[in-house]
Coordinates of C-alpha atoms and ligand atoms in Angstrom, one line a residue:
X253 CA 243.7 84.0 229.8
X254 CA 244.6 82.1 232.7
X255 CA 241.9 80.3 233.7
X256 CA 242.6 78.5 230.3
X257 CA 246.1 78.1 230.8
X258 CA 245.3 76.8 234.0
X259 CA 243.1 74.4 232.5
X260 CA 245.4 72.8 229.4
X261 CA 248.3 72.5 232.3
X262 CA 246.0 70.8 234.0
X263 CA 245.1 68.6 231.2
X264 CA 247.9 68.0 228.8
X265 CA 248.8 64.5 229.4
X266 CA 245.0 63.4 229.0
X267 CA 244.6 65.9 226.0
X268 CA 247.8 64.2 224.1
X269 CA 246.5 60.2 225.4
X270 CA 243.3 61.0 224.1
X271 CA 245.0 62.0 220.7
X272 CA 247.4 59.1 220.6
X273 CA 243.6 56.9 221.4
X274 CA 242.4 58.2 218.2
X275 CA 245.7 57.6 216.6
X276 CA 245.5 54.1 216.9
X277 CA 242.5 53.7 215.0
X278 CA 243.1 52.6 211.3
X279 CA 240.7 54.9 209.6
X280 CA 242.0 55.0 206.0
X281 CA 239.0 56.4 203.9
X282 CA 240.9 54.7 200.6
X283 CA 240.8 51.1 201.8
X284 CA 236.9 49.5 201.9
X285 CA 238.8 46.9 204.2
X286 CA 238.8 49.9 207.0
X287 CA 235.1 50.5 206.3
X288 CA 234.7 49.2 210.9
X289 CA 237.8 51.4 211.7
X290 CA 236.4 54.4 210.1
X291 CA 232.9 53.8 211.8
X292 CA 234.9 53.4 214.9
X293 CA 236.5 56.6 214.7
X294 CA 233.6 58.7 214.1
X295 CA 231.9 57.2 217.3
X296 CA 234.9 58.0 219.3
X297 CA 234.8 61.8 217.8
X298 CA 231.2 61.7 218.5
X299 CA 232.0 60.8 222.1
X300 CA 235.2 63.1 222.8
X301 CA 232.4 65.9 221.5
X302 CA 230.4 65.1 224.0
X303 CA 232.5 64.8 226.7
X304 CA 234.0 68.4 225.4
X305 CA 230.7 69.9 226.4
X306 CA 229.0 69.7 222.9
X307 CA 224.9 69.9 223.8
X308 CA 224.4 67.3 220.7
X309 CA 226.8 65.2 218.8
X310 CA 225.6 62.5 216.1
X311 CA 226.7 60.6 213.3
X312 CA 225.4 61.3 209.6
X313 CA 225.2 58.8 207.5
X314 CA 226.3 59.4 203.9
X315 CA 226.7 56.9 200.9
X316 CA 230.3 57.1 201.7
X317 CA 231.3 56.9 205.7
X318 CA 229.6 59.1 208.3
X319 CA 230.1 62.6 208.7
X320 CA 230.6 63.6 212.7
X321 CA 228.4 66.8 213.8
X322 CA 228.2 67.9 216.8
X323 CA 227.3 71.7 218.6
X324 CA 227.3 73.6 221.4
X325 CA 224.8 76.8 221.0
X326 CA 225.0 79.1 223.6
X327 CA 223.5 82.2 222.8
X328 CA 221.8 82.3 219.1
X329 CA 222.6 86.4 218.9
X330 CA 226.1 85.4 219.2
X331 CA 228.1 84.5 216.4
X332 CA 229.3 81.1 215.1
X333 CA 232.2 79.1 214.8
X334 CA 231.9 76.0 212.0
X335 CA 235.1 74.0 212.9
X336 CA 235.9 71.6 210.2
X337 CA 238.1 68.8 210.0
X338 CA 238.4 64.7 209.2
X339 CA 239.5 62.0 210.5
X340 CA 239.9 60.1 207.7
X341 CA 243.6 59.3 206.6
X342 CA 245.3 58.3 203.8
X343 CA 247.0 54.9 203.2
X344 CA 249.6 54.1 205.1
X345 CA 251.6 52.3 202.7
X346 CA 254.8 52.0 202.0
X347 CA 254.9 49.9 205.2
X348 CA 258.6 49.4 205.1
X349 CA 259.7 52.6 204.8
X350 CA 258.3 53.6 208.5
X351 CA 260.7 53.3 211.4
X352 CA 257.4 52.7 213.7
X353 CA 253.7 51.4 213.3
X354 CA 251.7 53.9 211.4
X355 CA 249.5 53.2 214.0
X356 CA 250.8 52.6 216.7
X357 CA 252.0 55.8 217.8
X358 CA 255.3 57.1 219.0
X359 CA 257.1 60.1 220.9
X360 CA 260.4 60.5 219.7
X361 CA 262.2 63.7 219.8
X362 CA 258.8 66.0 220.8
X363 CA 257.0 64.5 217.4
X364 CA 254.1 62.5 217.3
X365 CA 255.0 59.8 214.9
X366 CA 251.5 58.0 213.5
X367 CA 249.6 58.3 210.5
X368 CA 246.9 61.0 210.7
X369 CA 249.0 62.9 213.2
X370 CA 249.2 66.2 211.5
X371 CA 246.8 65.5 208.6
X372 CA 243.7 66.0 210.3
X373 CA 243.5 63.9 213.8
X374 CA 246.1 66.2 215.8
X375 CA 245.0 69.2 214.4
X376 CA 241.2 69.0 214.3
X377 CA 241.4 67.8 217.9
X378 CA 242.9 70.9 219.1
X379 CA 239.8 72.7 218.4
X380 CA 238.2 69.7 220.2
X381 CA 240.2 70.6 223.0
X382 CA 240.0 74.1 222.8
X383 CA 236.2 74.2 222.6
X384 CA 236.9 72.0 225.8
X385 CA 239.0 74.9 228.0
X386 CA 236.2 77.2 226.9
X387 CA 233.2 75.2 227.9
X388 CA 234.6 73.8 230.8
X389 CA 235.8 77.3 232.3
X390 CA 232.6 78.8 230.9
X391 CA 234.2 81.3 228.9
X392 CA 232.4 80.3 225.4
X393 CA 231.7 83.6 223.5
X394 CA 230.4 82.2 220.7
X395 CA 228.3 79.5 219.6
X396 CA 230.3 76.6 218.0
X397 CA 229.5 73.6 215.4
X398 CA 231.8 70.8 214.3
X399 CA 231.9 68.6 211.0
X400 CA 234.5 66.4 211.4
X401 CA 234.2 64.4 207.9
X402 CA 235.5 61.2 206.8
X403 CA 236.2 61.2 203.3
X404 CA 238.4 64.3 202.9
X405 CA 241.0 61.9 201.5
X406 CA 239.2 60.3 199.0
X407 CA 237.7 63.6 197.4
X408 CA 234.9 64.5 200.0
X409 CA 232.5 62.7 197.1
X410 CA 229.4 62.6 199.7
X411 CA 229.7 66.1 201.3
X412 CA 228.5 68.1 198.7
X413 CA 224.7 66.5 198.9
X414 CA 225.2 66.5 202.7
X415 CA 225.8 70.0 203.1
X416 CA 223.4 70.8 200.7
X417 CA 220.5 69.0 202.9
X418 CA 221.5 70.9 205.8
X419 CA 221.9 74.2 205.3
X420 CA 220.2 74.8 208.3
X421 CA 222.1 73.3 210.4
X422 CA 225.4 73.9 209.1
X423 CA 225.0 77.9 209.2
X424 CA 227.6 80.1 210.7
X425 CA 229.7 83.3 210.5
X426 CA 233.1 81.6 209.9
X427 CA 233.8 78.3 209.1
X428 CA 237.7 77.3 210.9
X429 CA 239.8 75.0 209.7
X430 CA 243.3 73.3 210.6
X431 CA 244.4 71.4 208.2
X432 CA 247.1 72.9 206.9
X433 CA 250.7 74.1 207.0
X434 CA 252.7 77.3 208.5
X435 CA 256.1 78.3 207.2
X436 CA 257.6 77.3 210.8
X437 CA 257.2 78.4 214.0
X438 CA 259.7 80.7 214.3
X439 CA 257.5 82.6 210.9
X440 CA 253.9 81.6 212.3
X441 CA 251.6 81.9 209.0
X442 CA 248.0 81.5 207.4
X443 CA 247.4 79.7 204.3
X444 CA 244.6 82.6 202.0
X445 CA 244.9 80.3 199.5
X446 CA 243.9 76.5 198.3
X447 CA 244.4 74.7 195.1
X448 CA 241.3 72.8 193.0
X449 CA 241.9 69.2 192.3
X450 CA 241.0 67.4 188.7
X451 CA 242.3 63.9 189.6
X452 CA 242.6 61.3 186.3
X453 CA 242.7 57.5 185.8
X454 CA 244.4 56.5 182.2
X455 CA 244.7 53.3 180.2
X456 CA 246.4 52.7 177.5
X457 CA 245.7 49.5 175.4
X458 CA 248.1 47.9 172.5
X459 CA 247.3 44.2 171.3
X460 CA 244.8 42.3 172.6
X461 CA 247.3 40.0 175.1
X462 CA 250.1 40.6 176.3
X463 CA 253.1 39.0 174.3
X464 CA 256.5 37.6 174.6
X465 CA 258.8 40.5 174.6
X466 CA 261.4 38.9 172.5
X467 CA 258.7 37.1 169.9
X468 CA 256.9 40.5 169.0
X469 CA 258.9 43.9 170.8
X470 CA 259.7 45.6 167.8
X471 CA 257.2 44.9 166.0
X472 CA 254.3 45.8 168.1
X473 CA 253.8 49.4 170.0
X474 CA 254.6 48.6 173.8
X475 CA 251.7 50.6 175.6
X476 CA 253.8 51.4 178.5
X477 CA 256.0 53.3 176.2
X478 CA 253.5 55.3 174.0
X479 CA 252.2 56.5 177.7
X480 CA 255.4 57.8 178.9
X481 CA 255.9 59.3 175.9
X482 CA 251.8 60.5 176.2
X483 CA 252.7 61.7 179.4
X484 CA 256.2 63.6 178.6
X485 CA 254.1 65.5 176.0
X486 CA 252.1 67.2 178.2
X487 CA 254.8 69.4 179.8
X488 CA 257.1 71.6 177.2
X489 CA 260.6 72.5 177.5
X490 CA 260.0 75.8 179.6
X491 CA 257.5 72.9 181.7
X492 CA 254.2 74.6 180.7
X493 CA 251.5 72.3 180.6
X494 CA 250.8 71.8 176.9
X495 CA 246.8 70.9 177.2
X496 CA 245.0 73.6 174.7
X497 CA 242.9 75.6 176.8
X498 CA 244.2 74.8 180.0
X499 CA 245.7 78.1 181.0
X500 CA 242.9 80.3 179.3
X501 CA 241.1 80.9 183.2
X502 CA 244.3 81.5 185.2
X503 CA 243.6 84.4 187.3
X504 CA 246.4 86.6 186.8
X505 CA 248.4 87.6 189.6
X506 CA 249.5 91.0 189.6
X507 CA 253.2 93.0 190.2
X508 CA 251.8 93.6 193.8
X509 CA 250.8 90.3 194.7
X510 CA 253.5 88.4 193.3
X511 CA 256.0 90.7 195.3
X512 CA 253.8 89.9 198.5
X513 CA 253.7 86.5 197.9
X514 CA 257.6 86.2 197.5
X515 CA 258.1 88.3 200.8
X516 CA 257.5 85.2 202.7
X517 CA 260.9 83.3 203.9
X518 CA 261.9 80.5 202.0
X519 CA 265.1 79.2 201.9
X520 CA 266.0 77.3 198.8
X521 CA 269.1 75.4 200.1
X522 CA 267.4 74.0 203.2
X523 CA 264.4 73.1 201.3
X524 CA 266.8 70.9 198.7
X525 CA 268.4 69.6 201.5
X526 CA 265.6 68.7 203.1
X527 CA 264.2 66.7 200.4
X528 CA 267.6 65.4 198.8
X529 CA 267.6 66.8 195.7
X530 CA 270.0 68.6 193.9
X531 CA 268.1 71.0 191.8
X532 CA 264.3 72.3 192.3
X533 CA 262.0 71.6 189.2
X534 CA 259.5 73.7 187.0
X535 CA 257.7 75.9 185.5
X536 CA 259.8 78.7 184.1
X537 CA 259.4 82.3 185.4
X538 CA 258.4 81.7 188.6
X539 CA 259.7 81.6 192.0
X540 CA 259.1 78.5 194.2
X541 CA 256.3 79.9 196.1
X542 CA 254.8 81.1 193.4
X543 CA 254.9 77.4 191.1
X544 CA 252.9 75.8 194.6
X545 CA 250.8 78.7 195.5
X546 CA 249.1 80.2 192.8
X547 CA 250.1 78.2 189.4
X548 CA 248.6 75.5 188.5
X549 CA 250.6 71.8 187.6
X550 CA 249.9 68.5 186.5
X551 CA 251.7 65.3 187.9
X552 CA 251.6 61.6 187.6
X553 CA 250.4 59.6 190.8
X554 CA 251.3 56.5 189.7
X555 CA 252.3 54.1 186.6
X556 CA 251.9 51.0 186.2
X557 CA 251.8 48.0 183.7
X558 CA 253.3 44.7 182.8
X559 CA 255.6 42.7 185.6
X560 CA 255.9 44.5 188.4
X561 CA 257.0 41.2 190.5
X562 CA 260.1 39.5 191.9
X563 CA 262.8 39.4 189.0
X564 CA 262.3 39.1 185.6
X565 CA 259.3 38.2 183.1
X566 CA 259.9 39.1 179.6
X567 CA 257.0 40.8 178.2
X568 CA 255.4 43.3 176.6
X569 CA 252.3 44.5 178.4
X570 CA 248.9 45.1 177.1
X571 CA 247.9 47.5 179.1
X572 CA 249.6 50.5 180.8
X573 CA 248.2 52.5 183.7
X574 CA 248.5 55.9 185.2
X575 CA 246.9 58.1 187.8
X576 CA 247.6 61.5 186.8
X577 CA 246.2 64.7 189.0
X578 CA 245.7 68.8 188.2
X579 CA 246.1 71.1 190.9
X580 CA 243.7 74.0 189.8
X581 CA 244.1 77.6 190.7
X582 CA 241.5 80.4 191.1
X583 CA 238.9 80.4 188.2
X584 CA 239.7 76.9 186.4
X585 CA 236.6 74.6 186.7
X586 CA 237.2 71.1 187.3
X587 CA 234.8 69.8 185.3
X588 CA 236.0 71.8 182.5
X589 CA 240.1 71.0 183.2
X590 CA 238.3 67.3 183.0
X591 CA 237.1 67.8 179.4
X592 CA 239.9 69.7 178.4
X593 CA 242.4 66.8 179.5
X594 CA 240.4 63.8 178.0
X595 CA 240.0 65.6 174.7
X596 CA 243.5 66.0 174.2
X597 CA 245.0 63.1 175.8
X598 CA 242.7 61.4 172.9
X599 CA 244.2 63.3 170.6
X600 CA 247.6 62.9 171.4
X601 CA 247.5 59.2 171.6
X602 CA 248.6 57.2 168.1
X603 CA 246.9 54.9 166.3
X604 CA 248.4 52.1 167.4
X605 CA 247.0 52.0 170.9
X606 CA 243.3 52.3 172.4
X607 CA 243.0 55.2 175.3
X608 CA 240.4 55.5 177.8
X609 CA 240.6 58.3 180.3
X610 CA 238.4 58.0 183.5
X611 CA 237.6 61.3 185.9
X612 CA 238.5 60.3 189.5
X613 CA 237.7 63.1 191.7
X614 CA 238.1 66.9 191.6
X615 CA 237.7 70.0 193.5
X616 CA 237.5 73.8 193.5
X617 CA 240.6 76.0 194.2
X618 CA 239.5 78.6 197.2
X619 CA 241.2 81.8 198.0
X620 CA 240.1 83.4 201.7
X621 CA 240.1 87.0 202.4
X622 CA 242.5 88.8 204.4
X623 CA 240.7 92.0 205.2
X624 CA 237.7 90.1 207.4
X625 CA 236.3 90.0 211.0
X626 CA 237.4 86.4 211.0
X627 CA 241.2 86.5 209.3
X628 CA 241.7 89.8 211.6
X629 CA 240.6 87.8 214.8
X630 CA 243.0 84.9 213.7
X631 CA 245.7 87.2 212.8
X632 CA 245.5 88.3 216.7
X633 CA 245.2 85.2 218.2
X634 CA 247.9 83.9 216.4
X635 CA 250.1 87.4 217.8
X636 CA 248.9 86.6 221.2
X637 CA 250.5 83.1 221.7
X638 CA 253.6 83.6 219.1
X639 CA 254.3 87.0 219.7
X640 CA 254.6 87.7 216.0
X641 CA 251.8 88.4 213.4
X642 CA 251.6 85.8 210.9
X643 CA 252.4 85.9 207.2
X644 CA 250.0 85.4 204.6
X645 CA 250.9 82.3 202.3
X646 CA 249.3 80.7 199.6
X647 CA 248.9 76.8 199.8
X648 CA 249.7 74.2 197.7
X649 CA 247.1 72.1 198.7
X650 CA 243.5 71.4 197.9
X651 CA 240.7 71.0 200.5
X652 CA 237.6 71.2 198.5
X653 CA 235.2 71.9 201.1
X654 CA 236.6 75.1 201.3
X655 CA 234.9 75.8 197.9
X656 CA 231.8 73.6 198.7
X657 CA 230.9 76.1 201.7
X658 CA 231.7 79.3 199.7
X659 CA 229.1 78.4 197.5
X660 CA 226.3 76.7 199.3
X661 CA 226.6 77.9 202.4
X662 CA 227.8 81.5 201.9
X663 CA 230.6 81.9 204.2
X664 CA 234.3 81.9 204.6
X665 CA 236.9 79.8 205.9
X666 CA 240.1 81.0 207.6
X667 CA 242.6 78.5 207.2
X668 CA 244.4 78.3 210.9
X669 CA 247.1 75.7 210.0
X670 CA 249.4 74.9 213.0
X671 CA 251.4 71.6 210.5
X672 CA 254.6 72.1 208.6
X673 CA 255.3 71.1 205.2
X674 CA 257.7 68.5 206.2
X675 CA 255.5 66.7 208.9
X676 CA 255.5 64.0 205.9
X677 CA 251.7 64.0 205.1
X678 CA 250.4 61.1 203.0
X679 CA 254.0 60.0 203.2
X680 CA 255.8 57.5 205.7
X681 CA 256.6 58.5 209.1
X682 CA 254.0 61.4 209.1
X683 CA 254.2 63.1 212.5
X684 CA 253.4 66.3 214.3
X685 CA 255.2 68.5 216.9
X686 CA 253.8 68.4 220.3
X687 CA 254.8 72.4 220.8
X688 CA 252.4 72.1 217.6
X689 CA 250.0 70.3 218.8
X690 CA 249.8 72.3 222.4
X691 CA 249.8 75.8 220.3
X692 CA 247.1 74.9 218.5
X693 CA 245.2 74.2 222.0
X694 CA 246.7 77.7 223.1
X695 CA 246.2 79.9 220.1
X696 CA 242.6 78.8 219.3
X697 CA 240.0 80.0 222.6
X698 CA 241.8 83.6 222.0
X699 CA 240.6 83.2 218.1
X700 CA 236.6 82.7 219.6
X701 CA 237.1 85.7 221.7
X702 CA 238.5 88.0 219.1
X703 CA 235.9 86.7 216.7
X704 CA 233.3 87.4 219.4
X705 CA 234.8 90.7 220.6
X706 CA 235.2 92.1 216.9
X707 CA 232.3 90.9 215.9
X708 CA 230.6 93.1 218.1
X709 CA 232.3 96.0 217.5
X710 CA 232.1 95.6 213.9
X711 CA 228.5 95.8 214.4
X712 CA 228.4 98.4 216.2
X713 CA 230.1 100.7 213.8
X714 CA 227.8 99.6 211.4
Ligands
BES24 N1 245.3 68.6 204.6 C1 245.4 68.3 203.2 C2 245.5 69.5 202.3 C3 246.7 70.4 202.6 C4 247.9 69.9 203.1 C5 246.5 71.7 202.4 C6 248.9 70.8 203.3 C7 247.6 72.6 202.6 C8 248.8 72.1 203.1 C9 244.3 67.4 202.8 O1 244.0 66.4 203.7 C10 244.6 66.7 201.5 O2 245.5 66.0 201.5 N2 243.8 67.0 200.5 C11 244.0 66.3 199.2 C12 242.8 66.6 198.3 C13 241.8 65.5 198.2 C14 240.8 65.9 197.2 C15 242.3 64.2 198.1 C16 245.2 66.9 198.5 O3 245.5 68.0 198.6 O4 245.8 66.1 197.8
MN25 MN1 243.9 67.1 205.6
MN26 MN1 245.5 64.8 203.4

């Protein structure tokens, strides 16, 4: 439309200064030394959702940090638009490894280089800036609500009680959420598809210090070693998980889908190249898209025990430590992956050594339909500004609020991912493309439209 084109040319130095603002801000959800930061950044979303046009915008408070809701209801026979997003981010560390400040934010190249860039700041503040064109050009057709969290990184552990207590207030046709990736944007996709999350802490425990290695290794199991070898266990030869039980829920995929899903482009030498390997890794009989999208894995986060400092300390640790997480596919439970995973990791441990296993966090996997009011009116939008209709993918990643508002709220998501899966999320020098970034802004006031126009008409055949 061009009154809205009109508008974001108008605007798109202030829409991208505004972003880079927000950027600054250190709101790492991980670190309890952030705790200010992260009050400071919902204040500032609070604000931006004000000036947006929002009628009401206000801070819940949580046991964890506040979640940011704000709303602009225009017409309550009209339907409604749950944006979602956070604004939390994940550590920034390895410090050395970025080539700027993770927070202090750079343009190099057409790429926003900051932590939180892509993963969720510059994507959920498109929709903040789309819901802007539309309110400020008055040409809102449908009521809108935003929940921009701030605990998505660390498991959403508070949500689940605050969505619960506000049914009410949350309640909507569609809930729309960027946060995740398309294939590029040359092949402009939608993630249907999210993996669940059973996230593990493990220590293993020898003797009751720890001991000089040359005085007693030998004689005395080394616990870092009986974990590696714990840990090597738990994939075979063909890199199936070995857990009993774990695969018994697996939805199946069938012939059909599986030929779908492997439709998509993917390009296995630029994908090695990309991230300097030589040869791709796992689970045998399946394609690439097929081992992230719809199977589910199990991968160490992080090990740890004994010296870890400058030079050398002979010893043999007493403890060893690792962070090991589940991605979960359609049908696995959590809680039950949980179980499973303790049980055996008990059992698999010898004599020699003391286990405890510790649940960290998990999640539900989420799959969204393709055949709705909702994907249909993002499948057009997306056509409008890209001139292509997007491909349905399946995602490797977990947002489990996806799940969460399945199940208590009764209603969808459409996952409207403008990111790419090299934007380096949760790694160093995370950063998002401005075309990105400004597409986003583009593509998303023709999604309220189509939702609104459809909607209609979808009632009216009824
Ligand atoms: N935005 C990501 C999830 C994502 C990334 C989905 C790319 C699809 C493509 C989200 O912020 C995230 O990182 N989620 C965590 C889960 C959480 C429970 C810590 C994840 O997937 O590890
Ligand atoms: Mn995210
Ligand atoms: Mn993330």
């Amino acid at each position: 439309m061009q009154v809205w084109k009109e508008f974001q040319e108008k605007n798109k130095d202030r829409f991208l200064n505004e972003l880079l603002e927000m950027l600054r801000i250190p709101s790492v959800s991980a670190d309890s030394r952030h705790k200010e930061d992260i009050r400071k950044c919902a204040l500032m979303v609070k604000q931006r959702l004000l000036e947006a046009g929002a009628d009401k915008a206000e801070l819940h408070e949580t046991e964890g940090h506040p979640v940011v809701y704000g709303e602009k209801i225009i017409d309550k026979k009209l339907p409604t638009v749950l944006v979602y997003g956070h604004y939390d981010v994940q550590p920034p560390d390895p410090l050395e490894l970025w080539n700027s400040g993770p927070f202090e934010p750079v343009i190099k190249d057409g790429r926003i280089y900051a932590r939180g860039s892509c993963d969720d700041k510059g994507q959920f503040y498109m929709h903040v800036k789309a819901f802007e064109t539309l309110s400020k050009t008055n040409t809102l057709s449908c009521n809108v609500k935003f929940m921009i969290e701030g605990e998505e990184e660390v498991g959403s552990e508070n949500l689940e009680a605050f969505v619960k207590a506000n049914k009410e207030l949350l309640k909507a046709d569609v809930v729309l959420i960027s946060d995740t990736s398309m294939i590029s944007m040359e092949h402009p996709s939608i993630e249907t598809g999210l993996r669940g999350l059973a996230y593990m802490e493990v220590e293993v425990t020898g003797p009751n210090r720890d001991l000089h290695s040359g005085v007693y290794g030998g004689a005395v199991a080394n616990p870092a070693t009986i974990l590696c070898r714990m840990i090597a266990s738990l994939h075979d030869k063909n890199n199936h998980i070995t857990i009993p039980g774990f695969y018994d829920k697996v939805a199946k995929m069938t012939p059909a889908e599986r030929k779908a899903l492997n439709k998509a482009p993917f390009n296995e030498k630029e994908y090695k190249k990309d991230l300097g390997v030589k040869e791709l890794w796992g689970e045998k009989g399946y394609t690439t898209l097929e081992r992230t999208g719809t199977r589910p894995t199990i991968e160490v986060n992080g090990i740890w025990g004994g010296y870890m400092g400058e030079g050398a300390k002979t010893v043999l640790p007493a403890t060893a430590h690792a962070k090991i997480s589940m991605r979960l596919v359609p049908n696995q439970q959590s809680a039950e992956i949980e179980r499973l995973f303790t049980a055996h990791f008990k059992k698999i441990a010898p004599d020699n050594v003391k286990v405890k296993v510790t649940p960290v966090h998990g999640g539900e996997a989420a799959v969204t339909p393709t055949d709705s009011i909702a994907y249909k009116a993002a499948e057009k939008a997306i056509e409008t500004t890209f001139g292509k209709k997007p491909i349905p993918t399946r995602g490797g990643g977990s947002i489990p609020v996806v799940a969460l508002f399945e199940k208590a709220l009764k209603v969808k998501s459409v996952l409207l991912g403008f990111g790419l899966d090299n934007d380096n999320l949760h790694s160093p020098n995370e950063k998002y493309d401005l075309f990105n970034f400004y597409k986003g802004i583009e593509t998303i006031p023709y999604f309220h439209q189509y939702f609104a126009e459809m909607s209609k008409n979808g009632k009216a055949s009824h």
